[in-house]
Short mmCIF file of C-alpha atoms and ligand atoms in Angstrom, two decimals:
data_model
loop_
_atom_site.label_atom_id
_atom_site.label_comp_id
_atom_site.label_asym_id
_atom_site.label_seq_id
_atom_site.Cartn_x
_atom_site.Cartn_y
_atom_site.Cartn_z
CA UNK A 9 0.00 0.00 0.00
CA UNK A 10 1.31 3.41 -0.75
CA UNK A 11 0.12 6.45 1.11
CA UNK A 12 0.74 9.97 -0.04
CA UNK A 13 1.76 12.21 2.81
CA UNK A 14 2.77 15.83 2.37
CA UNK A 15 6.47 16.53 2.42
CA UNK A 16 6.18 18.92 5.36
CA UNK A 17 4.12 16.47 7.39
CA UNK A 18 6.75 13.84 6.82
CA UNK A 19 9.52 16.12 7.91
CA UNK A 20 7.58 17.20 11.00
CA UNK A 21 6.75 13.70 12.15
CA UNK A 22 9.83 12.11 10.64
CA UNK A 23 12.57 10.83 12.84
CA UNK A 24 11.25 12.55 15.95
CA UNK A 25 8.16 10.31 15.90
CA UNK A 26 10.23 7.25 15.12
CA UNK A 27 12.36 7.95 18.14
CA UNK A 28 9.54 8.83 20.52
CA UNK A 29 9.82 12.59 20.04
CA UNK A 30 13.08 12.68 21.93
CA UNK A 31 15.79 14.61 20.11
CA UNK A 32 18.56 12.62 21.70
CA UNK A 33 16.96 9.33 20.81
CA UNK A 34 16.51 10.59 17.28
CA UNK A 35 20.17 11.51 17.15
CA UNK A 36 21.15 8.06 18.37
CA UNK A 37 18.98 6.47 15.72
CA UNK A 38 20.38 8.78 13.05
CA UNK A 39 23.91 7.94 14.10
CA UNK A 40 23.23 4.23 13.98
CA UNK A 41 21.98 4.48 10.42
CA UNK A 42 24.72 6.87 9.26
CA UNK A 43 22.39 9.85 8.98
CA UNK A 44 24.43 12.47 10.78
CA UNK A 45 25.16 15.49 8.59
CA UNK A 46 28.78 16.65 8.74
CA UNK A 47 27.92 19.96 10.43
CA UNK A 48 25.89 18.34 13.25
CA UNK A 49 27.99 19.96 15.97
CA UNK A 50 27.16 23.42 14.71
CA UNK A 51 24.55 26.09 15.18
CA UNK A 52 21.77 23.94 13.72
CA UNK A 53 22.76 20.89 15.75
CA UNK A 54 19.93 18.53 16.51
CA UNK A 55 17.55 20.28 14.10
CA UNK A 56 19.97 19.64 11.26
CA UNK A 57 20.26 15.97 12.12
CA UNK A 58 16.46 15.67 12.22
CA UNK A 59 15.99 17.39 8.86
CA UNK A 60 18.67 15.48 7.01
CA UNK A 61 17.87 12.18 8.73
CA UNK A 62 14.12 12.49 8.15
CA UNK A 63 14.54 13.29 4.51
CA UNK A 64 16.97 10.45 3.96
CA UNK A 65 14.92 7.86 5.85
CA UNK A 66 11.38 8.79 4.91
CA UNK A 67 11.58 10.53 1.57
CA UNK A 68 12.37 8.09 -1.15
CA UNK A 69 15.98 8.87 -1.97
CA UNK A 70 14.81 8.95 -5.56
CA UNK A 71 12.23 11.72 -5.08
CA UNK A 72 12.50 14.15 -7.96
CA UNK A 73 12.78 17.92 -8.03
CA UNK A 74 9.97 19.45 -10.08
CA UNK A 75 10.76 19.94 -13.76
CA UNK A 76 9.11 22.74 -15.74
CA UNK A 77 8.18 23.42 -19.35
CA UNK A 78 10.17 25.68 -21.70
CA UNK A 79 7.51 28.39 -21.45
CA UNK A 80 8.20 28.66 -17.72
CA UNK A 81 11.90 29.51 -18.11
CA UNK A 82 12.57 32.82 -16.35
CA UNK A 83 13.31 35.77 -18.65
CA UNK A 84 16.00 36.93 -16.22
CA UNK A 85 18.46 34.68 -14.40
CA UNK A 86 20.30 36.56 -11.65
CA UNK A 87 23.96 35.82 -11.02
CA UNK A 88 25.34 35.39 -7.53
CA UNK A 89 28.96 36.44 -7.08
CA UNK A 90 31.74 37.39 -9.45
CA UNK A 91 33.76 34.89 -11.48
CA UNK A 92 36.99 33.77 -9.78
CA UNK A 93 39.80 36.31 -9.97
CA UNK A 94 42.59 33.73 -9.64
CA UNK A 95 45.28 33.66 -12.35
CA UNK A 96 44.47 29.98 -12.98
CA UNK A 97 40.88 30.76 -13.83
CA UNK A 98 41.63 33.91 -15.82
CA UNK A 99 44.13 32.03 -18.01
CA UNK A 100 41.68 29.21 -18.67
CA UNK A 101 38.98 31.76 -19.52
CA UNK A 102 41.35 33.54 -21.95
CA UNK A 103 41.76 30.21 -23.77
CA UNK A 104 38.01 29.62 -23.73
CA UNK A 105 38.58 26.67 -21.39
CA UNK A 106 40.26 24.59 -24.12
CA UNK A 107 42.97 23.62 -21.61
CA UNK A 108 40.63 23.18 -18.63
CA UNK A 109 40.21 19.71 -17.17
CA UNK A 110 38.00 18.43 -14.39
CA UNK A 111 40.04 16.22 -12.05
CA UNK A 112 38.16 13.36 -10.38
CA UNK A 113 40.14 11.55 -7.71
CA UNK A 114 40.09 10.23 -4.14
CA UNK A 115 38.43 6.89 -3.36
CA UNK A 116 38.07 5.77 -6.96
CA UNK A 117 39.67 2.84 -8.78
CA UNK A 118 40.50 4.91 -11.89
CA UNK A 119 41.28 8.58 -11.13
CA UNK A 120 40.78 10.62 -14.29
CA UNK A 121 40.52 14.08 -15.71
CA UNK A 122 37.98 15.24 -18.26
CA UNK A 123 38.11 18.03 -20.82
CA UNK A 124 34.94 19.80 -21.94
CA UNK A 125 35.10 17.74 -25.14
CA UNK A 126 35.24 14.55 -23.05
CA UNK A 127 32.24 15.62 -20.98
CA UNK A 128 30.20 16.67 -24.01
CA UNK A 129 30.81 13.23 -25.53
CA UNK A 130 29.09 11.51 -22.57
CA UNK A 131 25.34 10.79 -22.59
CA UNK A 132 23.69 14.13 -21.80
CA UNK A 133 20.56 15.21 -20.04
CA UNK A 134 18.69 18.49 -19.89
CA UNK A 135 16.36 19.58 -17.13
CA UNK A 136 14.29 22.70 -16.53
CA UNK A 137 14.46 23.27 -12.80
CA UNK A 138 14.11 25.97 -10.22
CA UNK A 139 17.18 27.35 -8.50
CA UNK A 140 16.50 29.13 -5.23
CA UNK A 141 19.09 31.26 -3.50
CA UNK A 142 19.03 31.44 0.29
CA UNK A 143 18.95 35.23 -0.14
CA UNK A 144 15.38 35.05 -1.38
CA UNK A 145 15.49 35.15 -5.19
CA UNK A 146 15.12 32.33 -7.64
CA UNK A 147 14.76 31.48 -11.30
CA UNK A 148 13.84 28.63 -13.60
CA UNK A 149 16.35 27.62 -16.27
CA UNK A 150 17.18 24.74 -18.53
CA UNK A 151 20.44 23.06 -17.66
CA UNK A 152 22.31 20.59 -19.85
CA UNK A 153 25.20 18.35 -19.01
CA UNK A 154 26.33 14.92 -17.94
CA UNK A 155 24.75 13.21 -14.94
CA UNK A 156 27.32 13.12 -12.14
CA UNK A 157 26.58 9.40 -11.76
CA UNK A 158 27.93 8.76 -15.27
CA UNK A 159 31.26 10.30 -14.34
CA UNK A 160 31.30 8.42 -11.02
CA UNK A 161 30.80 5.17 -12.92
CA UNK A 162 33.68 5.96 -15.26
CA UNK A 163 36.16 6.49 -12.41
CA UNK A 164 34.73 3.50 -10.53
CA UNK A 165 33.92 4.76 -7.05
CA UNK A 166 35.20 2.49 -4.29
CA UNK A 167 32.52 1.05 -1.99
CA UNK A 168 33.89 2.85 1.08
CA UNK A 169 33.36 6.31 -0.48
CA UNK A 170 30.55 8.19 1.30
CA UNK A 171 30.88 11.82 0.24
CA UNK A 172 31.66 13.70 -2.95
CA UNK A 173 33.60 16.94 -2.43
CA UNK A 174 33.59 19.76 -5.01
CA UNK A 175 36.33 22.35 -5.43
CA UNK A 176 35.86 25.39 -7.68
CA UNK A 177 38.33 28.12 -8.66
CA UNK A 178 37.06 30.48 -5.96
CA UNK A 179 36.81 30.16 -2.17
CA UNK A 180 33.62 28.09 -2.19
CA UNK A 181 33.75 24.34 -1.66
CA UNK A 182 31.05 21.87 -0.72
CA UNK A 183 30.09 18.23 -0.54
CA UNK A 184 27.07 15.98 -1.03
CA UNK A 185 26.43 12.42 0.04
CA UNK A 186 26.54 9.49 -2.38
CA UNK A 187 22.72 9.32 -2.50
CA UNK A 188 22.51 12.90 -3.76
CA UNK A 189 25.49 12.38 -6.07
CA UNK A 190 23.87 9.33 -7.69
CA UNK A 191 20.48 11.03 -8.06
CA UNK A 192 19.45 11.22 -11.75
CA UNK A 193 18.88 15.00 -11.59
CA UNK A 194 22.32 15.75 -10.14
CA UNK A 195 24.12 17.17 -13.14
CA UNK A 196 27.53 18.41 -14.18
CA UNK A 197 26.16 21.24 -16.31
CA UNK A 198 28.01 22.83 -19.22
CA UNK A 199 24.99 24.51 -20.82
CA UNK A 200 22.15 26.77 -19.75
CA UNK A 201 19.02 27.72 -21.71
CA UNK A 202 20.46 26.10 -24.84
CA UNK A 203 23.78 27.98 -24.91
CA UNK A 204 27.19 27.46 -23.34
CA UNK A 205 27.28 28.15 -19.64
CA UNK A 206 28.28 31.81 -19.27
CA UNK A 207 31.11 32.90 -17.01
CA UNK A 208 28.67 34.38 -14.51
CA UNK A 209 26.68 31.18 -14.23
CA UNK A 210 29.75 29.04 -13.63
CA UNK A 211 31.70 28.32 -16.82
CA UNK A 212 33.08 25.98 -17.86
CA UNK A 213 31.21 23.52 -15.62
CA UNK A 214 28.98 23.71 -12.59
CA UNK A 215 27.18 21.29 -10.38
CA UNK A 216 23.37 21.35 -10.37
CA UNK A 217 21.71 19.78 -7.33
CA UNK A 218 18.08 20.76 -7.90
CA UNK A 219 16.79 19.15 -4.69
CA UNK A 220 18.82 21.62 -2.61
CA UNK A 221 19.20 25.41 -2.36
CA UNK A 222 21.30 27.23 -4.94
CA UNK A 223 24.41 27.46 -2.83
CA UNK A 224 25.00 23.71 -3.17
CA UNK A 225 25.23 24.09 -6.96
CA UNK A 226 28.93 24.85 -7.07
CA UNK A 227 30.09 26.89 -10.07
CA UNK A 228 33.51 27.01 -11.84
CA UNK A 229 34.40 23.42 -11.00
CA UNK A 230 38.00 22.37 -10.91
CA UNK A 231 38.15 19.12 -8.96
CA UNK A 232 35.87 16.45 -7.52
CA UNK A 233 37.18 14.10 -4.87
CA UNK A 234 35.60 11.06 -3.18
CA UNK A 235 36.16 10.54 0.55
CA UNK A 236 34.93 8.19 3.29
CA UNK A 237 34.96 10.92 5.93
CA UNK A 238 34.71 14.70 5.87
CA UNK A 239 36.51 15.08 9.21
CA UNK A 240 39.88 15.82 7.66
CA UNK A 241 38.55 17.87 4.76
CA UNK A 242 39.07 21.63 5.19
CA UNK A 243 36.96 22.74 8.21
CA UNK A 244 35.59 19.22 8.86
CA UNK A 245 32.00 20.43 8.29
CA UNK A 246 31.54 19.28 4.72
CA UNK A 247 31.16 22.78 3.32
CA UNK A 248 32.29 26.33 3.84
CA UNK A 249 28.61 27.32 4.33
CA UNK A 250 28.44 26.58 8.09
CA UNK A 251 31.17 29.22 8.53
CA UNK A 252 28.80 31.87 7.20
CA UNK A 253 25.70 30.61 9.00
CA UNK A 254 24.18 28.20 6.48
CA UNK A 255 23.71 24.49 6.92
CA UNK A 256 25.56 21.79 4.98
CA UNK A 257 22.27 20.14 4.05
CA UNK A 258 20.04 22.51 2.07
CA UNK A 259 17.21 20.22 0.99
CA UNK A 260 14.05 21.95 -0.27
N1 MTE B 306 32.03 28.50 -6.94
C1 MTE B 306 30.89 29.13 -6.60
N2 MTE B 306 29.73 28.46 -6.67
C2 MTE B 306 28.58 29.06 -6.33
C3 MTE B 306 28.56 30.41 -5.86
C4 MTE B 306 29.80 31.10 -5.83
O1 MTE B 306 29.87 32.28 -5.47
N3 MTE B 306 30.94 30.43 -6.20
N4 MTE B 306 27.35 30.97 -5.45
C5 MTE B 306 26.32 30.01 -5.03
C6 MTE B 306 25.02 30.59 -4.73
S1 MTE B 306 24.84 31.29 -3.21
C7 MTE B 306 23.98 30.44 -5.58
S2 MTE B 306 22.42 30.95 -5.16
C8 MTE B 306 24.17 29.90 -6.94
C9 MTE B 306 23.85 31.00 -7.92
O2 MTE B 306 23.98 30.56 -9.24
P1 MTE B 306 23.82 31.61 -10.41
O3 MTE B 306 24.88 32.68 -10.22
O4 MTE B 306 24.01 30.83 -11.65
O5 MTE B 306 22.46 32.20 -10.29
O6 MTE B 306 25.49 29.45 -7.17
C10 MTE B 306 26.14 28.91 -6.07
N5 MTE B 306 27.41 28.37 -6.46
MO1 MO B 307 22.66 31.61 -2.98
#
C-alpha cells in the first residue's frame, strides 16, 4: 500500500516520531543508520540531524525535483557572485577553457581528468528546474550536461566512499552524500538555456543539485574528490557554508 503524505508532514513527524519525540533518541537512531550530517555539531545541531535524517529515511531517496516546461523559463536569471579572480581561472577563460580539465580523484579505482570535449561526448541530459538562493530570489532555467553518476561510474567509485567533495576556482567548496550524487537530476552542467554556460553562471562547468538550495550548486568546477569521511577535509563540516551561518544540508 502506498500512502501519499505531504512533504512537510513527513519532515515534521519524521525521525522525531520514530524515536519517541526525543531529540537525543533521534540523534542516536540517526547515528546508527549513518544519517548524521557533517555539520551536526554546529549552530543547527539537533535540528539539522532531524531534517537530514528524516529526509533520507522517509523521503524516497529517488524523489524528484519538479521539472518545468520551456515556457516557464525565467526571462531573467540573476547571477550570484563574481567569477573567480585567480590567475588559474583567468588564463583558462582567456583560452576559452580549451585547456581546462576536471580532475576526479580520491576513493576511486580509476582517477581521471575530463576536458569539456570529453564531458560533451558523454550521454547528456537536460532539465528545466528551479534554482532558489538562500537570499530570497530564484529562477527557472534549462540546464544541460552529464549526470554526475555517469562520471562516477567511469572512475569507478570504491565502496567505502561516502561523500563527494567539489572544489571550484574560488573560495567556495562543498560536498554531497553518495545518494545525492547518484540522483538522476544531479548534473555536471556545461549549458544553460540552450547555450554554453556563461562565465557568470559558472563556466566551464557547474554542479546542479536541484533538490537543494542554490548554494549547493557549485560553479567554476576544478576538482571532484571522493572521501569516506569529511573530518579531515578543510573545516571538517563538509562545506564552507556553516562558517557563514548556512547548513551543509540545504534540501528543499
Ligand atoms: N564557486 C561558486 N559556486 C557558487 C557560488 C559562488 O559564489 N561560487 N554561489 C552560489 C550561490 S549562493 C547560488 S544561489 C548559486 C547562484 O547561481 P547563479 O549565479 O548561476 O544564479 O550558485 C552557487 N554556487
Ligand atoms: Mo545563494
